[in-house]
mmCIF file of C-alpha atoms in Angstrom:
data_model
loop_
_atom_site.group_PDB
_atom_site.id
_atom_site.type_symbol
_atom_site.label_atom_id
_atom_site.label_comp_id
_atom_site.label_asym_id
_atom_site.label_seq_id
_atom_site.Cartn_x
_atom_site.Cartn_y
_atom_site.Cartn_z
ATOM 1 C CA MET K 1491 33.377 54.881 -34.243
ATOM 2 C CA ASN K 1492 32.199 58.457 -34.328
ATOM 3 C CA GLN K 1493 29.856 60.258 -36.712
ATOM 4 C CA LYS K 1494 32.651 61.559 -38.950
ATOM 5 C CA GLU K 1495 34.076 58.073 -39.455
ATOM 6 C CA LEU K 1496 30.607 56.680 -40.157
ATOM 7 C CA GLY K 1497 29.924 59.463 -42.645
ATOM 8 C CA GLU K 1498 33.242 58.828 -44.369
ATOM 9 C CA LEU K 1499 32.295 55.198 -45.005
ATOM 10 C CA ARG K 1500 28.667 55.910 -45.894
ATOM 11 C CA ARG K 1501 29.762 58.276 -48.669
ATOM 12 C CA ARG K 1502 31.486 55.364 -50.388
ATOM 13 C CA PHE K 1503 28.261 53.527 -51.092
ATOM 14 C CA LYS K 1504 27.457 55.272 -54.340
ATOM 15 C CA PRO K 1505 28.243 53.700 -57.733
ATOM 16 C CA GLU K 1506 30.650 56.498 -58.686
ATOM 17 C CA LYS K 1507 32.606 56.232 -55.410
ATOM 18 C CA SER K 1508 32.286 52.594 -54.456
ATOM 19 C CA ALA K 1509 35.111 50.083 -54.786
ATOM 20 C CA VAL K 1510 32.722 47.197 -54.074
ATOM 21 C CA GLY K 1511 33.070 44.911 -57.073
ATOM 22 C CA ARG K 1512 30.703 42.098 -56.153
ATOM 23 C CA VAL K 1513 27.853 41.392 -53.797
ATOM 24 C CA TYR K 1514 27.271 37.997 -52.257
ATOM 25 C CA GLY K 1515 24.243 36.696 -50.471
ATOM 26 C CA CYS K 1516 21.955 33.941 -49.359
ATOM 27 C CA TYR K 1517 18.163 34.006 -49.635
ATOM 28 C CA VAL K 1518 16.566 32.146 -46.718
ATOM 29 C CA ASN K 1519 12.933 31.226 -46.091
ATOM 30 C CA SER K 1520 11.076 31.229 -42.767
ATOM 31 C CA LYS K 1521 11.863 27.519 -42.308
ATOM 32 C CA LYS K 1522 15.606 28.333 -42.293
ATOM 33 C CA GLU K 1523 16.074 26.773 -45.740
ATOM 34 C CA VAL K 1524 18.218 28.263 -48.496
ATOM 35 C CA ILE K 1525 16.160 29.338 -51.492
ATOM 36 C CA SER K 1526 19.071 30.644 -53.554
ATOM 37 C CA TYR K 1527 22.572 32.121 -53.410
ATOM 38 C CA LEU K 1528 23.716 35.473 -54.748
ATOM 39 C CA ASP K 1529 27.094 36.140 -56.404
ATOM 40 C CA GLU K 1530 26.833 39.123 -58.726
ATOM 41 C CA SER K 1531 29.165 41.708 -60.245
ATOM 42 C CA LEU K 1532 27.928 45.241 -59.628
ATOM 43 C CA GLY K 1533 29.688 46.394 -62.773
ATOM 44 C CA LEU K 1534 27.668 44.054 -64.984
ATOM 45 C CA MET K 1535 24.219 44.847 -63.619
ATOM 46 C CA PRO K 1536 22.057 47.865 -64.519
ATOM 47 C CA LEU K 1537 22.994 51.015 -62.621
ATOM 48 C CA GLU K 1538 19.613 51.156 -60.882
ATOM 49 C CA GLU K 1539 20.110 47.653 -59.455
ATOM 50 C CA ALA K 1540 23.650 48.436 -58.297
ATOM 51 C CA GLU K 1541 22.337 51.523 -56.529
ATOM 52 C CA LYS K 1542 19.706 49.402 -54.761
ATOM 53 C CA TYR K 1543 22.299 46.921 -53.473
ATOM 54 C CA LEU K 1544 24.626 49.678 -52.306
ATOM 55 C CA GLY K 1545 21.701 51.488 -50.685
ATOM 56 C CA LEU K 1546 20.778 48.410 -48.644
ATOM 57 C CA LEU K 1547 24.372 47.984 -47.492
ATOM 58 C CA LYS K 1548 24.648 51.674 -46.639
ATOM 59 C CA LYS K 1549 21.593 51.443 -44.371
ATOM 60 C CA SER K 1550 23.489 49.069 -42.092
ATOM 61 C CA LEU K 1551 25.754 52.042 -41.274
ATOM 62 C CA SER K 1552 22.844 54.372 -40.550
ATOM 63 C CA GLY K 1553 21.097 55.474 -37.392
ATOM 64 C CA THR K 1554 22.347 56.737 -34.054
ATOM 65 C CA PRO K 1555 25.452 55.390 -32.289
ATOM 66 C CA GLY K 1556 24.454 53.799 -29.021
ATOM 67 C CA ARG K 1557 20.932 53.127 -30.287
ATOM 68 C CA ASN K 1558 20.975 51.615 -33.791
ATOM 69 C CA LEU K 1559 24.772 51.260 -34.012
ATOM 70 C CA ILE K 1560 26.393 49.364 -31.161
ATOM 71 C CA ASP K 1561 30.059 48.680 -30.506
ATOM 72 C CA ILE K 1562 30.842 44.998 -30.085
ATOM 73 C CA VAL K 1563 34.132 44.517 -28.249
ATOM 74 C CA PHE K 1564 36.172 41.321 -28.599
ATOM 75 C CA THR K 1565 38.435 40.161 -25.802
ATOM 76 C CA THR K 1566 42.153 39.690 -26.432
ATOM 77 C CA GLU K 1567 41.612 35.946 -26.158
ATOM 78 C CA GLN K 1568 38.960 36.054 -28.875
ATOM 79 C CA VAL K 1569 41.196 38.017 -31.244
ATOM 80 C CA MET K 1570 44.113 35.664 -30.629
ATOM 81 C CA ASP K 1571 42.197 32.400 -30.975
ATOM 82 C CA SER K 1572 38.440 31.961 -31.278
ATOM 83 C CA ASP K 1573 36.113 30.433 -33.848
ATOM 84 C CA GLU K 1574 33.984 33.570 -34.155
ATOM 85 C CA HIS K 1575 36.877 35.961 -34.799
ATOM 86 C CA ARG K 1576 38.590 33.463 -37.067
ATOM 87 C CA LEU K 1577 35.449 33.202 -39.244
ATOM 88 C CA LEU K 1578 35.041 36.966 -39.574
ATOM 89 C CA SER K 1579 38.728 37.363 -40.362
ATOM 90 C CA ALA K 1580 38.547 34.610 -42.978
ATOM 91 C CA LEU K 1581 35.681 36.380 -44.718
ATOM 92 C CA ARG K 1582 37.683 39.604 -44.774
ATOM 93 C CA ASP K 1583 41.033 38.056 -45.737
ATOM 94 C CA SER K 1584 39.484 36.098 -48.624
ATOM 95 C CA GLU K 1585 37.614 39.224 -49.777
ATOM 96 C CA LEU K 1586 34.481 37.016 -49.557
ATOM 97 C CA LYS K 1587 35.725 34.872 -52.453
ATOM 98 C CA ASP K 1588 35.878 31.624 -50.434
ATOM 99 C CA GLY K 1589 32.527 29.892 -50.922
ATOM 100 C CA GLU K 1590 33.028 27.444 -48.043
ATOM 101 C CA VAL K 1591 33.703 30.271 -45.606
ATOM 102 C CA ARG K 1592 30.623 32.131 -46.832
ATOM 103 C CA SER K 1593 28.493 29.016 -46.394
ATOM 104 C CA GLU K 1594 29.728 28.565 -42.829
ATOM 105 C CA PHE K 1595 28.866 32.194 -42.114
ATOM 106 C CA TYR K 1596 25.389 31.882 -43.643
ATOM 107 C CA GLY K 1597 24.816 28.800 -41.503
ATOM 108 C CA LYS K 1598 25.606 30.718 -38.306
ATOM 109 C CA ILE K 1599 22.921 33.272 -39.122
ATOM 110 C CA MET K 1600 20.355 30.742 -40.312
ATOM 111 C CA GLU K 1601 20.702 28.654 -37.154
ATOM 112 C CA SER K 1602 20.272 31.595 -34.805
ATOM 113 C CA LEU K 1603 18.284 34.494 -36.271
ATOM 114 C CA GLU K 1604 14.590 34.745 -35.443
ATOM 115 C CA LEU K 1605 12.556 36.939 -37.807
ATOM 116 C CA GLY K 1606 9.176 35.301 -37.357
ATOM 117 C CA ASP K 1607 7.588 34.176 -40.608
ATOM 118 C CA SER K 1608 9.677 36.468 -42.778
ATOM 119 C CA ASN K 1609 12.021 35.337 -45.522
ATOM 120 C CA TYR K 1610 15.271 37.285 -45.575
ATOM 121 C CA LEU K 1611 18.341 38.053 -47.653
ATOM 122 C CA ILE K 1612 21.822 37.934 -46.131
ATOM 123 C CA LEU K 1613 23.802 40.485 -48.148
ATOM 124 C CA LEU K 1614 27.616 40.704 -48.012
ATOM 125 C CA ALA K 1615 30.178 43.037 -49.563
ATOM 126 C CA PHE K 1616 33.933 43.569 -49.270
ATOM 127 C CA ASP K 1617 35.581 46.954 -49.701
ATOM 128 C CA ALA K 1618 39.176 48.172 -49.700
ATOM 129 C CA TYR K 1619 39.221 51.855 -48.852
ATOM 130 C CA ASP K 1620 42.415 53.786 -49.597
ATOM 131 C CA VAL K 1621 42.058 56.144 -46.649
ATOM 132 C CA PRO K 1622 43.116 59.694 -47.579
ATOM 133 C CA PHE K 1623 45.297 61.605 -45.145
ATOM 134 C CA ARG K 1624 43.744 64.456 -43.201
ATOM 135 C CA GLY K 1625 45.962 67.158 -41.763
ATOM 136 C CA GLY K 1626 45.606 68.815 -38.393
ATOM 137 C CA ASP K 1627 43.123 71.260 -39.920
ATOM 138 C CA GLY K 1628 40.933 68.355 -41.064
ATOM 139 C CA GLU K 1629 41.545 69.059 -44.750
ATOM 140 C CA ARG K 1630 41.686 66.001 -46.990
ATOM 141 C CA GLN K 1631 44.938 65.379 -48.882
ATOM 142 C CA ASP K 1632 44.336 62.800 -51.605
ATOM 143 C CA ASP K 1633 48.007 62.595 -52.561
ATOM 144 C CA ALA K 1634 48.948 61.344 -49.096
ATOM 145 C CA GLY K 1635 47.371 58.120 -47.824
ATOM 146 C CA ASP K 1636 46.765 56.782 -44.324
ATOM 147 C CA GLY K 1637 46.705 53.143 -45.428
ATOM 148 C CA VAL K 1638 44.021 50.829 -46.776
ATOM 149 C CA PHE K 1639 41.000 49.912 -44.681
ATOM 150 C CA ARG K 1640 39.837 46.435 -45.705
ATOM 151 C CA TYR K 1641 36.462 45.438 -44.313
ATOM 152 C CA ILE K 1642 33.278 43.465 -44.819
ATOM 153 C CA LEU K 1643 29.768 44.796 -44.479
ATOM 154 C CA CYS K 1644 26.704 42.634 -43.874
ATOM 155 C CA ALA K 1645 23.027 43.555 -44.142
ATOM 156 C CA ILE K 1646 20.207 41.157 -43.230
ATOM 157 C CA CYS K 1647 17.082 42.270 -45.074
ATOM 158 C CA PRO K 1648 13.536 40.883 -44.699
ATOM 159 C CA VAL K 1649 11.899 39.929 -47.992
ATOM 160 C CA LYS K 1650 8.161 40.586 -48.136
ATOM 161 C CA GLU K 1651 5.383 39.936 -50.587
ATOM 162 C CA GLY K 1652 4.534 43.001 -52.651
ATOM 163 C CA LYS K 1653 1.043 44.457 -52.379
ATOM 164 C CA PRO K 1654 -1.291 44.142 -55.380
ATOM 165 C CA GLU K 1655 -1.638 47.464 -57.223
ATOM 166 C CA LEU K 1656 -3.403 48.637 -60.340
ATOM 167 C CA GLY K 1657 -1.002 48.795 -63.265
ATOM 168 C CA TYR K 1658 -1.284 49.966 -66.870
ATOM 169 C CA PHE K 1659 -0.861 47.367 -69.612
ATOM 170 C CA PRO K 1660 0.072 49.220 -72.874
ATOM 171 C CA GLY K 1661 -0.793 46.357 -75.208
ATOM 172 C CA GLU K 1662 -4.349 46.238 -73.929
ATOM 173 C CA ASN K 1663 -4.705 49.950 -73.160
ATOM 174 C CA GLU K 1664 -6.212 48.911 -69.846
ATOM 175 C CA PHE K 1665 -5.461 48.875 -66.136
ATOM 176 C CA HIS K 1666 -5.245 45.531 -64.358
ATOM 177 C CA ASN K 1667 -4.218 44.204 -60.976
ATOM 178 C CA CYS K 1668 -0.497 43.444 -60.748
ATOM 179 C CA THR K 1669 1.837 42.426 -57.941
ATOM 180 C CA ALA K 1670 5.388 43.590 -57.359
ATOM 181 C CA GLY K 1671 6.395 40.069 -56.280
ATOM 182 C CA GLN K 1672 8.828 39.656 -53.419
ATOM 183 C CA VAL K 1673 10.397 42.919 -52.271
ATOM 184 C CA VAL K 1674 13.634 43.303 -50.291
ATOM 185 C CA SER K 1675 13.081 45.630 -47.319
ATOM 186 C CA ALA K 1676 15.512 47.766 -45.354
ATOM 187 C CA PRO K 1677 17.959 45.780 -43.199
ATOM 188 C CA GLU K 1678 16.717 44.468 -39.880
ATOM 189 C CA ALA K 1679 20.287 43.906 -38.672
ATOM 190 C CA GLY K 1680 23.849 43.982 -39.950
ATOM 191 C CA PHE K 1681 27.428 44.715 -39.023
ATOM 192 C CA LEU K 1682 30.768 46.145 -40.085
ATOM 193 C CA PHE K 1683 33.997 44.236 -39.384
ATOM 194 C CA PRO K 1684 36.475 45.408 -38.343
ATOM 195 C CA ALA K 1685 35.475 48.763 -36.887
ATOM 196 C CA PHE K 1686 36.837 51.950 -38.459
ATOM 197 C CA ASP K 1687 38.278 53.617 -35.329
ATOM 198 C CA ASN K 1688 40.576 56.615 -35.659
ATOM 199 C CA ARG K 1689 40.225 56.066 -39.414
ATOM 200 C CA ALA K 1690 41.963 52.685 -39.256
ATOM 201 C CA ALA K 1691 41.015 49.032 -38.766
ATOM 202 C CA ASN K 1692 40.320 47.979 -35.179
ATOM 203 C CA LEU K 1693 40.259 44.181 -35.060
ATOM 204 C CA TYR K 1694 39.074 44.303 -31.450
ATOM 205 C CA ASN K 1695 35.744 45.840 -32.435
ATOM 206 C CA ALA K 1696 32.834 45.310 -34.765
ATOM 207 C CA LEU K 1697 29.976 47.747 -35.327
ATOM 208 C CA TYR K 1698 26.590 46.053 -35.009
ATOM 209 C CA TYR K 1699 23.436 47.541 -36.573
ATOM 210 C CA VAL K 1700 19.763 47.061 -35.675
ATOM 211 C CA ARG K 1701 16.813 48.836 -37.272
ATOM 212 C CA LYS K 1702 14.839 48.955 -34.014
ATOM 213 C CA PRO K 1703 16.912 50.095 -30.991
ATOM 214 C CA ASP K 1704 14.846 47.959 -28.615
ATOM 215 C CA GLU K 1705 15.151 44.753 -30.673
ATOM 216 C CA LEU K 1706 18.836 43.846 -30.585
ATOM 217 C CA HIS K 1707 18.457 40.195 -31.653
ATOM 218 C CA PRO K 1708 20.708 38.834 -28.896
ATOM 219 C CA GLU K 1709 20.660 35.415 -30.546
ATOM 220 C CA LEU K 1710 22.501 36.902 -33.535
ATOM 221 C CA ILE K 1711 25.059 38.709 -31.350
ATOM 222 C CA GLU K 1712 25.794 35.470 -29.525
ATOM 223 C CA ALA K 1713 26.106 33.438 -32.731
ATOM 224 C CA LEU K 1714 28.359 35.859 -34.619
ATOM 225 C CA PHE K 1715 30.414 37.501 -31.871
ATOM 226 C CA ARG K 1716 30.054 35.359 -28.712
ATOM 227 C CA ALA K 1717 29.631 38.640 -26.871
ATOM 228 C CA GLU K 1718 27.306 39.688 -24.090
ATOM 229 C CA THR K 1719 24.327 41.598 -25.458
ATOM 230 C CA PRO K 1720 24.442 45.213 -24.272
ATOM 231 C CA MET K 1721 21.359 46.879 -22.843
ATOM 232 C CA SER K 1722 19.059 48.302 -25.482
ATOM 233 C CA ALA K 1723 18.108 51.975 -25.401
ATOM 234 C CA GLY K 1724 14.773 51.077 -23.803
ATOM 235 C CA GLN K 1725 16.433 48.912 -21.165
ATOM 236 C CA GLN K 1726 18.869 51.709 -20.334
ATOM 237 C CA ARG K 1727 16.027 54.173 -19.804
ATOM 238 C CA GLU K 1728 14.147 51.677 -17.658
ATOM 239 C CA ALA K 1729 17.262 50.958 -15.575
ATOM 240 C CA PHE K 1730 17.906 54.680 -15.080
ATOM 241 C CA GLU K 1731 14.326 55.317 -13.988
ATOM 242 C CA GLU K 1732 14.485 52.369 -11.577
ATOM 243 C CA ALA K 1733 17.731 53.700 -10.102
ATOM 244 C CA LEU K 1734 16.113 57.098 -9.494
ATOM 245 C CA ALA K 1735 12.877 55.717 -8.041
ATOM 246 C CA GLU K 1736 14.423 53.061 -5.800
ATOM 247 C CA SER K 1737 17.230 55.180 -4.387
ATOM 248 C CA LEU K 1738 15.363 58.476 -3.935
ATOM 249 C CA GLU K 1739 12.107 56.937 -2.664
ATOM 250 C CA GLU K 1740 9.886 59.793 -1.387
ATOM 251 C CA SER K 1741 12.446 62.329 -2.688
ATOM 252 C CA CYS K 1742 11.678 61.248 -6.272
ATOM 253 C CA SER K 1743 9.350 64.200 -6.791
ATOM 254 C CA LEU K 1744 8.097 65.807 -9.990
ATOM 255 C CA GLU K 1745 10.430 68.744 -9.423
ATOM 256 C CA VAL K 1746 13.514 66.562 -8.987
ATOM 257 C CA VAL K 1747 12.837 64.369 -12.040
ATOM 258 C CA GLN K 1748 11.905 67.507 -13.977
ATOM 259 C CA ALA K 1749 15.292 69.021 -13.126
ATOM 260 C CA VAL K 1750 17.164 65.846 -14.105
ATOM 261 C CA HIS K 1751 15.345 65.672 -17.451
ATOM 262 C CA GLY K 1752 15.926 69.377 -18.067
ATOM 263 C CA ARG K 1753 19.666 69.206 -17.401
ATOM 264 C CA LEU K 1754 20.145 66.065 -19.495
ATOM 265 C CA ARG K 1755 18.136 67.611 -22.312
ATOM 266 C CA GLU K 1756 20.385 70.692 -22.180
ATOM 267 C CA ARG K 1757 23.442 68.453 -22.526
ATOM 268 C CA ILE K 1758 21.891 66.683 -25.522
ATOM 269 C CA GLU K 1759 21.032 69.983 -27.235
ATOM 270 C CA GLU K 1760 24.477 71.489 -26.557
ATOM 271 C CA HIS K 1761 26.143 68.391 -27.991
ATOM 272 C CA ARG K 1762 23.951 68.519 -31.090
ATOM 273 C CA GLU K 1763 24.665 72.188 -31.677
ATOM 274 C CA SER K 1764 28.409 71.734 -31.170
ATOM 275 C CA LYS K 1765 28.448 69.105 -33.970
ATOM 276 C CA ASP K 1766 30.994 67.149 -31.951
ATOM 277 C CA PRO K 1767 31.400 63.813 -33.806
ATOM 278 C CA GLU K 1768 32.223 61.947 -30.591
ATOM 279 C CA PRO K 1769 29.265 60.311 -28.798
ATOM 280 C CA LEU K 1770 27.850 62.204 -25.822
ATOM 281 C CA ALA K 1771 28.348 60.542 -22.452
ATOM 282 C CA ILE K 1772 27.483 61.360 -18.847
ATOM 283 C CA THR K 1773 28.583 59.720 -15.604
ATOM 284 C CA ALA K 1774 26.530 58.803 -12.552
ATOM 285 C CA ARG K 1775 28.579 61.335 -10.609
ATOM 286 C CA GLU K 1776 27.300 64.134 -12.858
ATOM 287 C CA VAL K 1777 23.700 63.072 -12.235
ATOM 288 C CA GLU K 1778 24.467 62.930 -8.502
ATOM 289 C CA SER K 1779 25.535 66.563 -8.735
ATOM 290 C CA ILE K 1780 22.171 67.471 -10.319
ATOM 291 C CA LEU K 1781 20.341 65.667 -7.510
ATOM 292 C CA ALA K 1782 22.395 67.472 -4.882
ATOM 293 C CA ASP K 1783 21.576 70.814 -6.528
ATOM 294 C CA CYS K 1784 17.882 69.904 -6.160
ATOM 295 C CA GLY K 1785 18.348 69.511 -2.398
ATOM 296 C CA VAL K 1786 18.196 65.697 -2.346
ATOM 297 C CA ASP K 1787 19.647 64.261 0.851
ATOM 298 C CA GLY K 1788 23.271 63.123 0.553
ATOM 299 C CA GLU K 1789 22.415 59.577 1.620
ATOM 300 C CA ARG K 1790 19.871 59.314 -1.185
ATOM 301 C CA VAL K 1791 22.348 60.757 -3.657
ATOM 302 C CA ASP K 1792 24.925 58.127 -2.675
ATOM 303 C CA ALA K 1793 22.278 55.419 -2.983
ATOM 304 C CA PHE K 1794 21.599 56.558 -6.552
ATOM 305 C CA GLY K 1795 25.297 56.301 -7.390
ATOM 306 C CA ARG K 1796 25.380 52.724 -6.090
ATOM 307 C CA ALA K 1797 22.183 51.836 -7.982
ATOM 308 C CA CYS K 1798 23.675 53.187 -11.235
ATOM 309 C CA GLY K 1799 26.863 51.239 -10.608
ATOM 310 C CA GLU K 1800 24.882 48.013 -10.257
ATOM 311 C CA ARG K 1801 22.924 48.614 -13.442
ATOM 312 C CA PHE K 1802 25.494 50.293 -15.693
ATOM 313 C CA GLY K 1803 28.720 48.885 -14.273
ATOM 314 C CA GLY K 1804 30.116 52.282 -13.361
ATOM 315 C CA GLY K 1805 30.649 53.234 -17.008
ATOM 316 C CA ALA K 1806 29.545 56.339 -18.873
ATOM 317 C CA MET K 1807 25.919 56.576 -19.995
ATOM 318 C CA ASP K 1808 24.349 58.111 -23.101
ATOM 319 C CA PRO K 1809 21.820 60.780 -21.986
ATOM 320 C CA ALA K 1810 19.784 60.247 -25.170
ATOM 321 C CA ASN K 1811 19.113 56.688 -23.985
ATOM 322 C CA LEU K 1812 18.169 57.760 -20.449
ATOM 323 C CA ILE K 1813 15.372 60.202 -21.315
ATOM 324 C CA ASP K 1814 13.114 61.045 -24.222
ATOM 325 C CA SER K 1815 14.396 64.519 -25.042
ATOM 326 C CA LYS K 1816 11.477 65.128 -27.429
ATOM 327 C CA LYS K 1817 8.714 64.279 -24.976
ATOM 328 C CA PHE K 1818 7.563 65.485 -21.560
ATOM 329 C CA GLU K 1819 4.379 63.820 -20.352
ATOM 330 C CA VAL K 1820 2.782 63.765 -16.892
ATOM 331 C CA ARG K 1821 0.001 61.284 -16.155
ATOM 332 C CA THR K 1822 -2.437 60.928 -13.307
ATOM 333 C CA GLY K 1823 -5.165 58.312 -13.039
ATOM 334 C CA GLU K 1824 -7.531 60.428 -15.105
ATOM 335 C CA VAL K 1825 -5.491 63.061 -16.960
ATOM 336 C CA THR K 1826 -2.463 63.157 -19.271
ATOM 337 C CA ILE K 1827 -0.508 66.377 -19.758
ATOM 338 C CA SER K 1828 1.888 66.609 -22.714
ATOM 339 C CA VAL K 1829 4.238 69.576 -22.885
ATOM 340 C CA ASP K 1830 6.970 70.593 -25.307
ATOM 341 C CA PRO K 1831 10.122 69.610 -23.359
ATOM 342 C CA GLU K 1832 11.488 73.112 -23.909
ATOM 343 C CA TYR K 1833 8.656 74.423 -21.715
ATOM 344 C CA SER K 1834 8.497 71.617 -19.177
ATOM 345 C CA TYR K 1835 9.396 74.120 -16.444
ATOM 346 C CA LEU K 1836 5.854 75.519 -16.767
ATOM 347 C CA VAL K 1837 4.422 72.409 -15.086
ATOM 348 C CA GLU K 1838 4.444 72.773 -11.313
ATOM 349 C CA THR K 1839 2.710 71.367 -8.260
ATOM 350 C CA ARG K 1840 0.797 73.362 -5.703
ATOM 351 C CA VAL K 1841 -1.361 72.546 -2.700
ATOM 352 C CA ILE K 1842 -4.699 74.392 -2.762
ATOM 353 C CA ASP K 1843 -7.301 73.839 -0.048
ATOM 354 C CA GLY K 1844 -5.416 70.755 1.093
ATOM 355 C CA LYS K 1845 -5.312 69.134 -2.347
ATOM 356 C CA THR K 1846 -2.229 68.796 -4.573
ATOM 357 C CA TYR K 1847 -2.679 70.136 -8.092
ATOM 358 C CA LEU K 1848 -0.626 70.109 -11.272
ATOM 359 C CA LEU K 1849 -0.635 73.670 -12.619
ATOM 360 C CA ILE K 1850 0.141 75.036 -16.057
ATOM 361 C CA PRO K 1851 -0.127 78.774 -16.859
ATOM 362 C CA ALA K 1852 -2.869 79.163 -19.442
ATOM 363 C CA GLY K 1853 -1.451 82.220 -21.197
ATOM 364 C CA SER K 1854 -3.152 83.118 -24.478
ATOM 365 C CA GLY K 1855 -4.313 81.082 -27.454
ATOM 366 C CA VAL K 1856 -6.230 78.435 -25.466
ATOM 367 C CA GLU K 1857 -8.053 75.872 -27.593
ATOM 368 C CA LEU K 1858 -10.558 73.120 -26.840
ATOM 369 C CA ASN K 1859 -10.447 70.329 -29.434
ATOM 370 C CA GLY K 1860 -9.021 72.836 -31.876
ATOM 371 C CA MET K 1861 -11.560 75.553 -31.112
ATOM 372 C CA ALA K 1862 -10.307 78.829 -29.641
ATOM 373 C CA VAL K 1863 -11.897 79.510 -26.231
ATOM 374 C CA GLY K 1864 -11.564 82.164 -23.584
ATOM 375 C CA LEU K 1865 -10.965 81.742 -19.847
ATOM 376 C CA GLY K 1866 -12.640 84.956 -18.740
ATOM 377 C CA GLY K 1867 -15.006 83.178 -16.361
ATOM 378 C CA ALA K 1868 -12.277 81.474 -14.335
ATOM 379 C CA GLU K 1869 -12.228 82.387 -10.632
ATOM 380 C CA PRO K 1870 -8.879 83.305 -9.005
ATOM 381 C CA ALA K 1871 -7.587 80.452 -6.816
ATOM 382 C CA GLU K 1872 -6.466 81.047 -3.264
ATOM 383 C CA ALA K 1873 -2.926 79.857 -2.567
#
């Protein structure tokens, strides 16, 4: 799914646009016991409550593809005949109205999910979206439909104790301590099934959501989808850095890594400015080309390609998961230098009197702990 398709679905989760008639759920305590079940009509509850439910569901479609939103791919065998796909399909086909199917689904989550000592709410909704036709120019034509997209959306939300606050009691004309009770937090995980690819249902995919990109809850992925857990964003960055360090060895210099970060950052910025809804991807071969441009030996470049193949399976990689495009930090044993990534080129190395130094042009506007200082007494260094 791309950003346009995600945005198209997210816009539905407002009371005036939503076709979600009911919400279902299961409230579970930290001992994996059911506290209560939820089966409520949105149309019969106060508008503010309906907005809260829809807002929680909408959050499970939020975040960045490849980081918070991860494609789960089913094999042909799973789609044809598997317990996990059959259960998800039964939820969708019954429009969540089958209580036994819902109970089986709740049980899968309760048996597997680990959220520490937190209680949590499993929230479910079914929607039937009459997909409007869009012409070649992208304009929406409401009088011509592209079919109906029928799907389920799940959000798993921690429930936490509210903090005591001072509150005003009108009858007593006084302020007293009061507690908000148990509060439903933003979803920790969730999913959409089936995926909305090319603005139509794709039964071979689900879209899995996690609030924290580095906490994918593999136990939940295994229980619901019987799929291999993909590498998290943090694991991808670590694997990329290992591939560079191990294959380049002594050629893994500041200048080379600086160039790789700079070129990947440029790609990320260009993609953002282009507003291309499709996810950005880069191949190991493209990174090899950057390394070659930096003068890295061909044997080392080939070794990097093999190392990437071992770690990423030869597939495309998301540059945003390989580097931190908003941070450029150099550390030694005693000093840390943080630079705006846009100006990372200002950091350079130089050997002076037999010692290697990290150099940054001082320029103007130098401050020490927030105090403006001058550098007039500095002696010129000999190269």
